[in-house]
Coordinates of C-alpha atoms and ligand atoms in Angstrom, one line a residue:
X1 CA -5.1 83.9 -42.1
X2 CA -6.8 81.8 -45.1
X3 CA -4.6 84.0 -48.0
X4 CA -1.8 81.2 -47.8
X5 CA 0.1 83.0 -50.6
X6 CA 1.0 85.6 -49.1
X7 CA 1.7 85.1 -45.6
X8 CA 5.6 85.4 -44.7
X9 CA 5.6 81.8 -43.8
X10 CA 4.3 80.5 -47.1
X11 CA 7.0 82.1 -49.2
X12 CA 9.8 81.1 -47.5
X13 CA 11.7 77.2 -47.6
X14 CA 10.0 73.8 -46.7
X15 CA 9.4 73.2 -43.1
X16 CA 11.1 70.4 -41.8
X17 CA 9.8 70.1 -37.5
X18 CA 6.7 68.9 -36.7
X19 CA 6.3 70.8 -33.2
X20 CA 8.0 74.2 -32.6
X21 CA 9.1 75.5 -28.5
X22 CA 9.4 78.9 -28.5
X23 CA 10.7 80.2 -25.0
X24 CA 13.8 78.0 -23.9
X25 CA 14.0 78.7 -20.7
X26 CA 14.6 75.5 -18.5
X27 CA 10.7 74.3 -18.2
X28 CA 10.9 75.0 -23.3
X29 CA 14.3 73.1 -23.2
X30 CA 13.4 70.3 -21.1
X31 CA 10.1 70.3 -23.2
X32 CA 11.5 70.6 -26.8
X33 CA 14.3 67.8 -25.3
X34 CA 12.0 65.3 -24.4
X35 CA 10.0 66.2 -27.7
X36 CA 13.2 65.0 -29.7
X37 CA 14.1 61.7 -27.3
X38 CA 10.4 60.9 -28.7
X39 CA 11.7 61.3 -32.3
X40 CA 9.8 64.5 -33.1
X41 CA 11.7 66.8 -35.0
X42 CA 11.3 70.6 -32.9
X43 CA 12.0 73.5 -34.0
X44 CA 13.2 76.1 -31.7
X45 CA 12.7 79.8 -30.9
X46 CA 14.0 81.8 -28.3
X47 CA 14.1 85.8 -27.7
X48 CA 17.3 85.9 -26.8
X49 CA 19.4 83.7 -29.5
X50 CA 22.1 82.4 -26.8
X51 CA 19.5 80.4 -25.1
X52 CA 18.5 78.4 -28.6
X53 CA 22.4 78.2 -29.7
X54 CA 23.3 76.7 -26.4
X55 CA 20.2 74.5 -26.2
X56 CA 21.6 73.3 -29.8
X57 CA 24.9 73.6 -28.6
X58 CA 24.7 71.1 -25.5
X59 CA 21.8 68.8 -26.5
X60 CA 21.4 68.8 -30.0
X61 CA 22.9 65.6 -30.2
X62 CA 19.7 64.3 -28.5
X63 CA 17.8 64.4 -31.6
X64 CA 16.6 67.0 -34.5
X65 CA 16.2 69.9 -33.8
X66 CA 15.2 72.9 -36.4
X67 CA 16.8 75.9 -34.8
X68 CA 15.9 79.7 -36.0
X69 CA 16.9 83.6 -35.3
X70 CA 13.4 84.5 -35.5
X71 CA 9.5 84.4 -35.4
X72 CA 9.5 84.0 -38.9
X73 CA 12.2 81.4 -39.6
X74 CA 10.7 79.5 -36.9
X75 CA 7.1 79.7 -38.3
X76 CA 8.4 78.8 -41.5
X77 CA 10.0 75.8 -40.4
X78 CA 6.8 74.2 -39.2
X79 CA 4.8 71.2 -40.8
X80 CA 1.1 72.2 -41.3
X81 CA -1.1 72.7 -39.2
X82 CA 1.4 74.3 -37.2
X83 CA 2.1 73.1 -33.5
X84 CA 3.5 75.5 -31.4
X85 CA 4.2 75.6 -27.3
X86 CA 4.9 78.6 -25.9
X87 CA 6.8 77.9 -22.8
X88 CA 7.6 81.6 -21.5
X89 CA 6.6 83.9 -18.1
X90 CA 2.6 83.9 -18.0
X91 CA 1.3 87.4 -18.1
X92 CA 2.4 90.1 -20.9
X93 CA 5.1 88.1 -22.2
X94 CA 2.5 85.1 -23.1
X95 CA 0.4 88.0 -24.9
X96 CA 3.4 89.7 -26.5
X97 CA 4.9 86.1 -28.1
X98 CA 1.2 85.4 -29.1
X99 CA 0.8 89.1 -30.8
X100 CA 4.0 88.5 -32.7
X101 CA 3.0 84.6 -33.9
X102 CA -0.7 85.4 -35.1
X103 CA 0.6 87.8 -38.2
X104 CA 2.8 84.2 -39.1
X105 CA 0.0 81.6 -39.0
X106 CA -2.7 80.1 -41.7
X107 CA -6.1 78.7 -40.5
X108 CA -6.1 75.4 -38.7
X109 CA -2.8 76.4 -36.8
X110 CA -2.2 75.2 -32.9
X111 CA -1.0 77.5 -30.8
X112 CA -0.2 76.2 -27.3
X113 CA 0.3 78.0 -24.0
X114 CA 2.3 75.5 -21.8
X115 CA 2.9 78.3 -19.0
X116 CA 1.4 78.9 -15.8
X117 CA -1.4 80.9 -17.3
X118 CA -4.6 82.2 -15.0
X119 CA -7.7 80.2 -17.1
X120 CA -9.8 83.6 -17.7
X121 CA -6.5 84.9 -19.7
X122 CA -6.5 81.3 -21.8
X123 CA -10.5 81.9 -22.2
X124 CA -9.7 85.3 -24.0
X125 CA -6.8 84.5 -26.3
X126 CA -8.7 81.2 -27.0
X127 CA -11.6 83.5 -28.2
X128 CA -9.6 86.1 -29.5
X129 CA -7.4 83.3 -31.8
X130 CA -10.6 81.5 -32.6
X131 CA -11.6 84.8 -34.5
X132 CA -8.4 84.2 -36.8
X133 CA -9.5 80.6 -37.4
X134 CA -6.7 79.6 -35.4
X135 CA -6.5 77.0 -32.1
X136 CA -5.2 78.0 -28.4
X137 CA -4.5 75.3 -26.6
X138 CA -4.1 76.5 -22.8
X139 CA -2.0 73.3 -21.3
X140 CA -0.9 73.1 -17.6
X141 CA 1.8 71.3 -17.5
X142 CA 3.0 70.0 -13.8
X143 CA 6.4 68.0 -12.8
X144 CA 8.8 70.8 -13.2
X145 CA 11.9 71.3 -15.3
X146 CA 12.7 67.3 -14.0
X147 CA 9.0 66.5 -15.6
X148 CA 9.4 68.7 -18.4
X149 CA 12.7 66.6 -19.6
X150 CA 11.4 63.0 -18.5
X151 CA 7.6 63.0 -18.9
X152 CA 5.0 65.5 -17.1
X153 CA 1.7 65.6 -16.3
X154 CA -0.1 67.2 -19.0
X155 CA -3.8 69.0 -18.7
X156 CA -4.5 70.7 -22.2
X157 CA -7.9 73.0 -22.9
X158 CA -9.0 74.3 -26.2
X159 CA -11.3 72.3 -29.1
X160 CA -11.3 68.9 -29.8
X161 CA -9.7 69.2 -32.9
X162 CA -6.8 70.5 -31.7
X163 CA -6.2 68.0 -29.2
X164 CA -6.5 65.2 -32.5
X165 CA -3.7 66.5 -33.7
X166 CA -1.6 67.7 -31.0
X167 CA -3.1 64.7 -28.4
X168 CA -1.2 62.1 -29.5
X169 CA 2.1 63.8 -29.2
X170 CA 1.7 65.2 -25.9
X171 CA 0.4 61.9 -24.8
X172 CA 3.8 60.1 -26.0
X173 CA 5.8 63.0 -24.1
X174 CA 4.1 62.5 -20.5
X175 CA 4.7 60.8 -17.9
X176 CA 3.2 56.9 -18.1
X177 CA 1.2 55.1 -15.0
X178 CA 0.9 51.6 -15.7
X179 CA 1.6 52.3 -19.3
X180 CA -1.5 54.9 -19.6
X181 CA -0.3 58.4 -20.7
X182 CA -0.5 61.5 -18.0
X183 CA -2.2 63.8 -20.7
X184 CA -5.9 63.6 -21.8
X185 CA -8.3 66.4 -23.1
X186 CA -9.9 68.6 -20.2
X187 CA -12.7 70.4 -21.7
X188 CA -12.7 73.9 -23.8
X189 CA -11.2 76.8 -23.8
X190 CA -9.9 77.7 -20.0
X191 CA -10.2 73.8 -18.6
X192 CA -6.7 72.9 -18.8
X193 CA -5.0 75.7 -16.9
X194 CA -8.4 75.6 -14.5
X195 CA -7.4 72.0 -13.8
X196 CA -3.4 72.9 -13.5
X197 CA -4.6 75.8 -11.0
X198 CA -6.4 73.1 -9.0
X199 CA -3.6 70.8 -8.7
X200 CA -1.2 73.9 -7.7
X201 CA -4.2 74.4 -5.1
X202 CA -3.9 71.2 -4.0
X203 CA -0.2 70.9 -3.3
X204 CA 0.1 73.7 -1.0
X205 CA -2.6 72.1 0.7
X206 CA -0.6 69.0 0.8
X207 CA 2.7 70.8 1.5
X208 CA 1.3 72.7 4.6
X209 CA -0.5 69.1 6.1
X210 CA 3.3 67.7 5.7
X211 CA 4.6 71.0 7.5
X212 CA 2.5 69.9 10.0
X213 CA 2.9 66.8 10.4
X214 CA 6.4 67.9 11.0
X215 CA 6.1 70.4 13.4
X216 CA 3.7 68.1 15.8
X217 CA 6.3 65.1 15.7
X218 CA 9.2 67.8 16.0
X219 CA 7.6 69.9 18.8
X220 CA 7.2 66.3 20.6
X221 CA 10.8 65.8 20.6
X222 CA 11.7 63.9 17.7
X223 CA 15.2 65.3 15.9
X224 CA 14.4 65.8 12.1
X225 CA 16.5 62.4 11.0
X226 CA 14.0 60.2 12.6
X227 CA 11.2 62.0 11.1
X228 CA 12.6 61.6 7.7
X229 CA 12.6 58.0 8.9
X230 CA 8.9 58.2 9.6
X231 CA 7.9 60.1 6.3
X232 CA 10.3 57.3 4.6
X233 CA 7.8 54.5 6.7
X234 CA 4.9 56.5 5.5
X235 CA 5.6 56.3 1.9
X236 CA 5.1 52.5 2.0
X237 CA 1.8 52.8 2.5
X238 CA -1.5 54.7 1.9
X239 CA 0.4 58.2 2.2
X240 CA 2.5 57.1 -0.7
X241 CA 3.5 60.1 -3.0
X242 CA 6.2 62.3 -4.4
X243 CA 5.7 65.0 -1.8
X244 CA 5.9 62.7 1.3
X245 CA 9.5 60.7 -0.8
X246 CA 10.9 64.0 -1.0
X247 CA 10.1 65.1 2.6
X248 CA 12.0 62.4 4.3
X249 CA 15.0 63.3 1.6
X250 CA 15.0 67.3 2.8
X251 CA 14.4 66.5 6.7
X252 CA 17.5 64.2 6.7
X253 CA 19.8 66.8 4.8
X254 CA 22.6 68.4 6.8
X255 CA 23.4 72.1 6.5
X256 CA 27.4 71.2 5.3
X257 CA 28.5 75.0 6.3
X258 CA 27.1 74.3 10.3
X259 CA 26.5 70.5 10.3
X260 CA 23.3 71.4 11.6
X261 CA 19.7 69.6 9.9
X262 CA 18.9 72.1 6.9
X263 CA 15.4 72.5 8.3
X264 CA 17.2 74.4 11.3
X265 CA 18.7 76.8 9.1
X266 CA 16.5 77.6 6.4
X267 CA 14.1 81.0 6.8
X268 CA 10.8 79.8 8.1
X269 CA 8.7 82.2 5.6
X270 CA 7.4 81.2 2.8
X271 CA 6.1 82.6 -0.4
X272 CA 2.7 82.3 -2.1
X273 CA 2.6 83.2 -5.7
X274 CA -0.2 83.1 -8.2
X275 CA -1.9 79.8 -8.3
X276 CA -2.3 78.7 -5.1
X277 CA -4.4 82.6 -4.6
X278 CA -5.9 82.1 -7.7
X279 CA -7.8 78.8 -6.7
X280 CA -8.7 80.9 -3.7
X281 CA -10.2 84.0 -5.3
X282 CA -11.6 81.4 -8.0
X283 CA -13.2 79.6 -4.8
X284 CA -14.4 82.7 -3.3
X285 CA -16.0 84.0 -6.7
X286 CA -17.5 80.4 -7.1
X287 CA -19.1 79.6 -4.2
X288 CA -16.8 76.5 -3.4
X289 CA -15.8 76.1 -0.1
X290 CA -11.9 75.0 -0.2
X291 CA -11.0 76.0 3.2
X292 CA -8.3 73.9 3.2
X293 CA -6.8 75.0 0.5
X294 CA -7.5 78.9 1.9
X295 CA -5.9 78.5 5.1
X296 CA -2.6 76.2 3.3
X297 CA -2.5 79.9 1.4
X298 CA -2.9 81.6 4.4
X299 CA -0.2 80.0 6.5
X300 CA 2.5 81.0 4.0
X301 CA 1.0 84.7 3.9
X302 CA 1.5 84.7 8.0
X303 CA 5.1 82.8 7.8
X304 CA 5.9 85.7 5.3
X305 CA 4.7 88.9 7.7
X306 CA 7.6 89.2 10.1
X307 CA 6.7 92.5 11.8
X308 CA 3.6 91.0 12.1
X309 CA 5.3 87.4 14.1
X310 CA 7.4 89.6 16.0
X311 CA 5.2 92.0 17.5
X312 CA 2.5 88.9 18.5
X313 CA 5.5 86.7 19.6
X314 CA 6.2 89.7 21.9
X315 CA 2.6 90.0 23.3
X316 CA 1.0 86.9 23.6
X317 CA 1.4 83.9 25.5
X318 CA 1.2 80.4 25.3
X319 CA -0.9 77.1 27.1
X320 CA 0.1 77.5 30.6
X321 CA -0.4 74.3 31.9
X322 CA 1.4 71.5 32.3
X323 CA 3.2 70.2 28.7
X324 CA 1.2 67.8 27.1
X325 CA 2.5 64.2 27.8
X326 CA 2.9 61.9 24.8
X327 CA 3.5 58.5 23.6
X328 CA 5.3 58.9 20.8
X329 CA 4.5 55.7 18.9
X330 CA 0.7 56.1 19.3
X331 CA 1.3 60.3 18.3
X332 CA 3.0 58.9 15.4
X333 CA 0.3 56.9 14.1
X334 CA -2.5 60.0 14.9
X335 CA -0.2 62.0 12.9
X336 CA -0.4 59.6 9.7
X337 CA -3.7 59.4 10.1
X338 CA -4.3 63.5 10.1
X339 CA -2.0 64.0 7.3
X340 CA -4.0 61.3 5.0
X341 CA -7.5 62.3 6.1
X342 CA -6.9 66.3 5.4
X343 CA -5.2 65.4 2.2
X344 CA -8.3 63.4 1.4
X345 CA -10.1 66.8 2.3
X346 CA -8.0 69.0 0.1
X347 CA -8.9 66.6 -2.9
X348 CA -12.1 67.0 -2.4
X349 CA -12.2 70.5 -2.5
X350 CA -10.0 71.1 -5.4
X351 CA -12.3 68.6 -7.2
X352 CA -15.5 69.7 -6.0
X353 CA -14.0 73.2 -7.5
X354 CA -12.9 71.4 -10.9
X355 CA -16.6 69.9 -11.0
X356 CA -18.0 73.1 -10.0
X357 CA -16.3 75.5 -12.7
X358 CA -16.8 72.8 -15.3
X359 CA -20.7 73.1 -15.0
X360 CA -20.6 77.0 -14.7
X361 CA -18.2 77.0 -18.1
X362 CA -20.0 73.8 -19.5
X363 CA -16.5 72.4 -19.9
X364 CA -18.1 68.9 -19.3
X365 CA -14.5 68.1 -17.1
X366 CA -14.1 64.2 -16.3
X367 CA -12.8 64.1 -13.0
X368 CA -11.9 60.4 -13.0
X369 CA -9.6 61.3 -16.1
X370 CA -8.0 64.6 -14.0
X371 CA -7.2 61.8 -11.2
X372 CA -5.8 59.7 -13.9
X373 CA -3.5 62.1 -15.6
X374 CA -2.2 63.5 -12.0
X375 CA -1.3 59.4 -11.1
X376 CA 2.4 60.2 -12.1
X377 CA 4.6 63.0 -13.4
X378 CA 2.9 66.2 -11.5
X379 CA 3.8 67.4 -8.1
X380 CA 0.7 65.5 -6.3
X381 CA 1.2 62.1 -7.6
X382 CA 0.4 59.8 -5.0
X383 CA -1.4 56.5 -4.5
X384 CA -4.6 57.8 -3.1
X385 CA -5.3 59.3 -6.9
X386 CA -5.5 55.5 -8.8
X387 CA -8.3 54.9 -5.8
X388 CA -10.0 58.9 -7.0
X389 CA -9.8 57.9 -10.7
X390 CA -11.6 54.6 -9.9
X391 CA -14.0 55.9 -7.2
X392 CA -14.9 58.6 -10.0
X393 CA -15.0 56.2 -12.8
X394 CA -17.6 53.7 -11.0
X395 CA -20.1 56.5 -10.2
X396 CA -20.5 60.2 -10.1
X397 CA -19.6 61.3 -7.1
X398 CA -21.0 65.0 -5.4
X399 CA -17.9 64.5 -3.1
X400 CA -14.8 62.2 -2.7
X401 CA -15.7 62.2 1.1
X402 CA -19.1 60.5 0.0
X403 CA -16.8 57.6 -2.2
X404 CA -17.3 54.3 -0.5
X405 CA -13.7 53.6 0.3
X406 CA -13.1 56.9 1.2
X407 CA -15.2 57.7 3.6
X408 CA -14.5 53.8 5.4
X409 CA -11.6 54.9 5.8
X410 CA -12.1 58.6 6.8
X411 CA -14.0 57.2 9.3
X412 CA -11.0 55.2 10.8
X413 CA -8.8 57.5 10.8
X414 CA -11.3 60.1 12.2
X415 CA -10.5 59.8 16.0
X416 CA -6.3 59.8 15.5
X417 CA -7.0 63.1 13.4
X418 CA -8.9 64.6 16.3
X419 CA -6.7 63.6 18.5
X420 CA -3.4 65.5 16.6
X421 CA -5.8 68.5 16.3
X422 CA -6.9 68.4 20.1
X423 CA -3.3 67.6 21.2
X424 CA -2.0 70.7 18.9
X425 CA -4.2 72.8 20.5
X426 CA -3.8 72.2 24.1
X427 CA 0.1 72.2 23.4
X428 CA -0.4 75.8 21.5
X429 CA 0.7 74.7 18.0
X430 CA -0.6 75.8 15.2
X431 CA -2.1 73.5 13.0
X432 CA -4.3 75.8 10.2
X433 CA -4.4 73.2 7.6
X434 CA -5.2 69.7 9.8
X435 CA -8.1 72.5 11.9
X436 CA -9.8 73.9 8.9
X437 CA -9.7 70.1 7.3
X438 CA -11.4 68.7 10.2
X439 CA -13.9 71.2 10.2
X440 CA -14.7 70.6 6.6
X441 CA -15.2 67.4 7.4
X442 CA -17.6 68.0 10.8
X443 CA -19.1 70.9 8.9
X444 CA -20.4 69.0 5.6
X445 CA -21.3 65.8 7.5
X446 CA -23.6 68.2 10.5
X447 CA -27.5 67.1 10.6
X448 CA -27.7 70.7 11.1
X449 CA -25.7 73.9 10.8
X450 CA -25.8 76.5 13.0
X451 CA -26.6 79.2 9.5
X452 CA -30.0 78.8 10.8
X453 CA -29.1 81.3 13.8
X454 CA -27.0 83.2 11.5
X455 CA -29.9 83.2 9.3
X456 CA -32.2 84.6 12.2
X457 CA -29.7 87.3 12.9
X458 CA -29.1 88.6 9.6
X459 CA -33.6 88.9 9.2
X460 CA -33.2 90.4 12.6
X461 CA -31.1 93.5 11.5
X462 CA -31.3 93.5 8.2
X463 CA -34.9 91.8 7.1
X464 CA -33.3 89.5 4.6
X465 CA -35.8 86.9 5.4
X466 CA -35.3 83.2 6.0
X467 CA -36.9 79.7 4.6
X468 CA -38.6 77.9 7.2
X469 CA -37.9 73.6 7.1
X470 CA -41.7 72.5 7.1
X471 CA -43.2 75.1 4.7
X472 CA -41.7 76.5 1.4
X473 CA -41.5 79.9 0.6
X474 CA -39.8 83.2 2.4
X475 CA -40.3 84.8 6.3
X476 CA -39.6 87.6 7.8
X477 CA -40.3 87.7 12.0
X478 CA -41.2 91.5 13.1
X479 CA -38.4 92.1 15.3
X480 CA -39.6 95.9 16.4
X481 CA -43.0 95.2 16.3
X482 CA -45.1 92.4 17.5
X483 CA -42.9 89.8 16.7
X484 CA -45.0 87.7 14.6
X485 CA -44.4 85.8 11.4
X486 CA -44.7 87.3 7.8
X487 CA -45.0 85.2 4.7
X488 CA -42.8 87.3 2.6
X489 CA -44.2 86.0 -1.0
Ligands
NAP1 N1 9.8 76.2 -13.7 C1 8.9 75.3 -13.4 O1 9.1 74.4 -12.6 C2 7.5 75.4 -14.0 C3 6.6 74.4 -13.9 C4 5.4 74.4 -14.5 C5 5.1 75.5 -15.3 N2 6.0 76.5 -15.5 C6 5.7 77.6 -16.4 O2 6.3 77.4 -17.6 C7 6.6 78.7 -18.2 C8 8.1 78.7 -18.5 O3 8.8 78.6 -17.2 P1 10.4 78.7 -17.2 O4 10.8 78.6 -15.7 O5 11.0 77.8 -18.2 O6 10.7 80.2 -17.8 P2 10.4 81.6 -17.1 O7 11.6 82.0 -16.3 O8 9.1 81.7 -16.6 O9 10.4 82.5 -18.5 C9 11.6 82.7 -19.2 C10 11.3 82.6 -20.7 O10 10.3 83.6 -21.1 C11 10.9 84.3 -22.2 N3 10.3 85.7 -22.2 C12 10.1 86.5 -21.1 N4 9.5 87.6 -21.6 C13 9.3 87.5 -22.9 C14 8.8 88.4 -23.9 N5 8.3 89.6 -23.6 N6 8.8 87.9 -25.2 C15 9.4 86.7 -25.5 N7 9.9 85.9 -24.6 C16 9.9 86.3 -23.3 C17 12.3 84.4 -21.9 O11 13.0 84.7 -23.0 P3 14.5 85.4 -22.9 O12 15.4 84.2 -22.8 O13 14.7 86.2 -24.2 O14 14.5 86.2 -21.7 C18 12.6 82.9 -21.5 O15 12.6 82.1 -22.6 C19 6.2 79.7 -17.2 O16 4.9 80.2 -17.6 C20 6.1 79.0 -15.9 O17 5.1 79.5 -15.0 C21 7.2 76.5 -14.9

């Protein structure tokens, strides 16, 4: 990397941009746009050509924009130290763009990876590009192709002196609360796509307590117009977000083909792709309980297994007694109150996972500045984060349930979210996300758990031994023999 003279890109004419995209699919072209409405001139790199000549063709009016054929042209093109986003499909076709650029770059480069990418694949090309005195930046980016054009949340990972000189532009490109950028350096290596992985986390967490919400108010016999009326009510007030605005907007569309609401004729499976598993597994291999999260993962893996719907919808039966008398209004009000207190839950998972991985990588992660950079332009903006960032920033926090405001109000809202949960289950509807919330929230606030049985069974069959509470050290009880007590060290 360090023999400038003869590298390909050295030779060849000046370079002109001052950020490349290469990969121009919608999430690259909304990028490398919103890089040249900012007045950075972006040089542009596509497999397939069409896609960079119609990009040029349709936008490049917009601002400048350095077009090439290939890898080397676009290289070439590039101010020093080179800045490059790679915005195509994570996986092999991350690793096979970054194969073909490392030959092209000089020492002190930036390469960034602005795809979905899983955080242990950015910790290996990050050490595997550090070897060629080069920077990998692994950036989640969240707002989709709408975020991408107008200003997205932005969660880079890599050194520090990458994000000085690539910082300040992906700080001008995101999305703005209260004039504050939505970008700010995560930590090393893996922490940026470890943080974007949360947030994915997160909003199926979010997207299944909404489902829910949903379903109770729908199974009580409210037509889907008025609930997008009370989603619309809802997003005055603490539930104010993105998801909950955009949930009133599909609940009152009409199907135009059958007149009927869309939410009637849509298939009710849903798919669960990489991110919102990977926080799972990552949970799992962790040791963080996000149950929350798991079961919001969950419920799209059982809406998605129809042989495995019909064959229990033609076996088992439902609550037998009477049907559950409501009052709407006061249901209503329960329902808020679930949906805001398991959200609350689901934060405080994902960021007890963030808080968690940052210590076992030493990423050092501020939490307060992952709350402030998902305040606007990602998928989970919502009102409750400025309250996170500043609960975070005034002390450091084991859990959000233990912030002062938080848990005042937790505590509120406490007896409507039982009753949503109580009245789901006595009606027989399934509520997986607002259940396994609650329990979080009974389980981590018990005196005492009931592991101390489970710890007694498992030295029962298996002699694993068990710590007693008024002396230290381990026990063992001897089950088959006389049944008395053995210090076990
Ligand atoms: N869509 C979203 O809302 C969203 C949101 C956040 C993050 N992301 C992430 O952003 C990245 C880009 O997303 P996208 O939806 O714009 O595009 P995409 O459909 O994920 O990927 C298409 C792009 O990848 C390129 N590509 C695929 N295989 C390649 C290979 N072997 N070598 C070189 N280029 C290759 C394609 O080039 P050709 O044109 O030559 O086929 C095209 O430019 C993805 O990692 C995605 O997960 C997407």
């Amino acid at each position: 990397m360090s023999d400038v003279d003869t590298t390909p890109a050295a030779t060849a004419a000046p370079a002109t941009a001052q950020v490349g995209v290469a990969g121009l699919a919608v999430m690259g072209r909304n990028l490398a746009r919103n890089l040249a409405h900012h007045g950075y001139a972006v040089a542009l790199y596509n497999r397939t050509q069409t896609r960079t000549d119609d990009l040029v063709a349709q936008y490049g009016s917009e601002g400048t924009f350095v077009p090439s054929t290939s890898l080397e042209e676009f290289v070439t093109s590039l101010e020093r130290p080179r800045r490059i986003i790679i915005m195509v499909q994570a996986g092999a076709p991350t690793d096979a763009v970054i194969d073909a650029l490392v030959p092209l770059l000089e020492e002190g480069d930036i390469v960034v990876d602005g795809g979905n990418a899983h955080y242990e694949d950015t910790r290996r090309r990050e050490a595997a590009l550090r070897e060629h005195g080069l920077h990998f930046v692994g950036a989640g980016i969240s707002g989709g192709e709408e975020g991408a054009l107008n200003g997205p949340s932005i969660m880079p990972g890599g050194s520090r002196e990458a994000y000085a000189a690539l910082g300040p532009i992906l700080e001008d490109i995101s999305a703005k609360y209260d004039g504050e950028p939505c970008c700010a350096y995560m930590g090393t290596d893996g922490a940026g796509h470890f943080v974007k992985m949360i947030h994915n986390g997160i909003e199926y967490a979010d997207m299944q307590f909404i489902s829910e919400a949903y379903d109770v108010l729908r199974a009580a016999g409210m037509a889907p117009t008025e609930i997008a009326g009370v989603f619309q009510e809802w997003n005055t007030g603490d539930l104010d977000s993105y998801l909950i605005e955009i949930t009133s907007e599909v609940l009152a569309h009409v199907d135009a083909e059958t007149g009927k609401p869309l939410v009637d004729v849509v298939v009710d499976a849903a798919e669960q792709k990489g991110t919102g598993r990977w926080t799972v597994q990552t949970a799992l291999e962790l040791g963080v309980p996000v149950n929350a999260i798991a079961e919001s993962v969950f419920a799209r893996s059982t809406s998605g297994h129809p042989e495995l719907r019909a064959a229990a919808r033609a076996a088992l039966s439902g609550p037998t007694g009477e049907p559950v008398k409501v009052d709407m209004g006061e249901l209503v009000d329960d329902v808020r109150d679930a949906l805001w207190a398991s959200k609350v839950v689901a934060y405080s998972q994902g960021l007890d996972q963030i808080r968690t991985a940052s210590q076992a990588y030493g990423w050092d992660v501020d939490i307060a500045e992952v709350a402030k950079i998902w305040r606007a332009g990602c998928i989970i903006r919502a009102r409750l984060l400025e309250r996170i960032r500043s609960e975070y920033a005034a002390q450091n926090l084991v859990t959000l349930l233990a912030a002062p405001s938080v848990s005042a109000d937790l505590a509120t809202a406490q007896d409507g979210w039982r009753r949503v949960v109580a009245h789901a289950v006595a009606a027989g509807l399934p509520v997986p996300g607002f259940s396994a919330a609650l329990a979080y929230y009974d389980t981590v606030r018990a005196e005492r758990l009931p592991a101390a049985l489970l710890q007694g069974l498992r030295d029962f069959f298996g002699a694993h031994t068990y710590r007693r509470i008024d002396r230290e050290g381990a026990f063992h009880t001897d089950w088959s023999g006389d049944r008395g007590e053995i210090p076990m060290r």
